[in-house]
C-alpha angles and dihedrals in degrees: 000000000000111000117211115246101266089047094057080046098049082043100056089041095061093038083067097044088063100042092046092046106095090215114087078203111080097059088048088054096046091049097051093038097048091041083050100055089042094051099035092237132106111240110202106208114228128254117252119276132062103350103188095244099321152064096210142011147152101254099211098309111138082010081274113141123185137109134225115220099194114197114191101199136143128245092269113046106087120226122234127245092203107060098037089059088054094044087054083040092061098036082050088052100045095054124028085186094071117152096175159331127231118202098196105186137183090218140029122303111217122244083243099052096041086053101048085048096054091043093050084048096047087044087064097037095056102045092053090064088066 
């Protein structure tokens, strides 16, 4: 999707409003809030603390079952691979019921990276149909 000119604006303004914010919070709250409305579902952010893969969900509510990681990070600090397919590994152990996993970032994820992630998730979707 091609994005006009003052919403690629609006978008990297508020890109940098995130990264710059101190909180990690408020990128957590306007996922979930923004992923809610779309979805028609309220979406509680974790505490801080282990999160079992993820910073928000719906925790059943509507029987939807999915989590948000959100990563506030600037255009150069790299993410690591590592730690995100564990994050989906443990959101993937604590609920069989899984629908999905959202990766909200405040930079670009790499080809690499977004593939591994889709591929961990269809592994497990597809063995759980047997």
């Amino acid at each position: 999707m091609t994005l006009s000119e003052i919403d690629q604006k609006n978008q990297n303004d508020l890109k940098k409003e995130l990264q710059n914010d101190p909180k990690h919070s408020k990128l957590e709250k306007l996922a979930a809030a923004l992923i809610g409305r779309l979805l028609g579902v309220p979406i509680a952010v974790a505490k801080s603390g282990f999160q079992h893969g993820g910073d928000a969900g719906p925790a059943g509510q509507h029987g939807r079952r999915f989590r948000l990681e959100c990563k506030k990070y600037s255009d150069t600090t790299s993410l690591s691979d590592r730690e995100l397919l564990g994050e989906l590994d443990q959101a993937l152990a604590r609920d069989i019921a899984l629908e999905a996993w959202f990766l909200i970032a405040t930079r670009n994820v790499p080809e690499q990276l977004r593939q591994e992630l889709t591929q961990k998730g269809e592994r497990r979707s597809a063995g759980s149909n047997h």
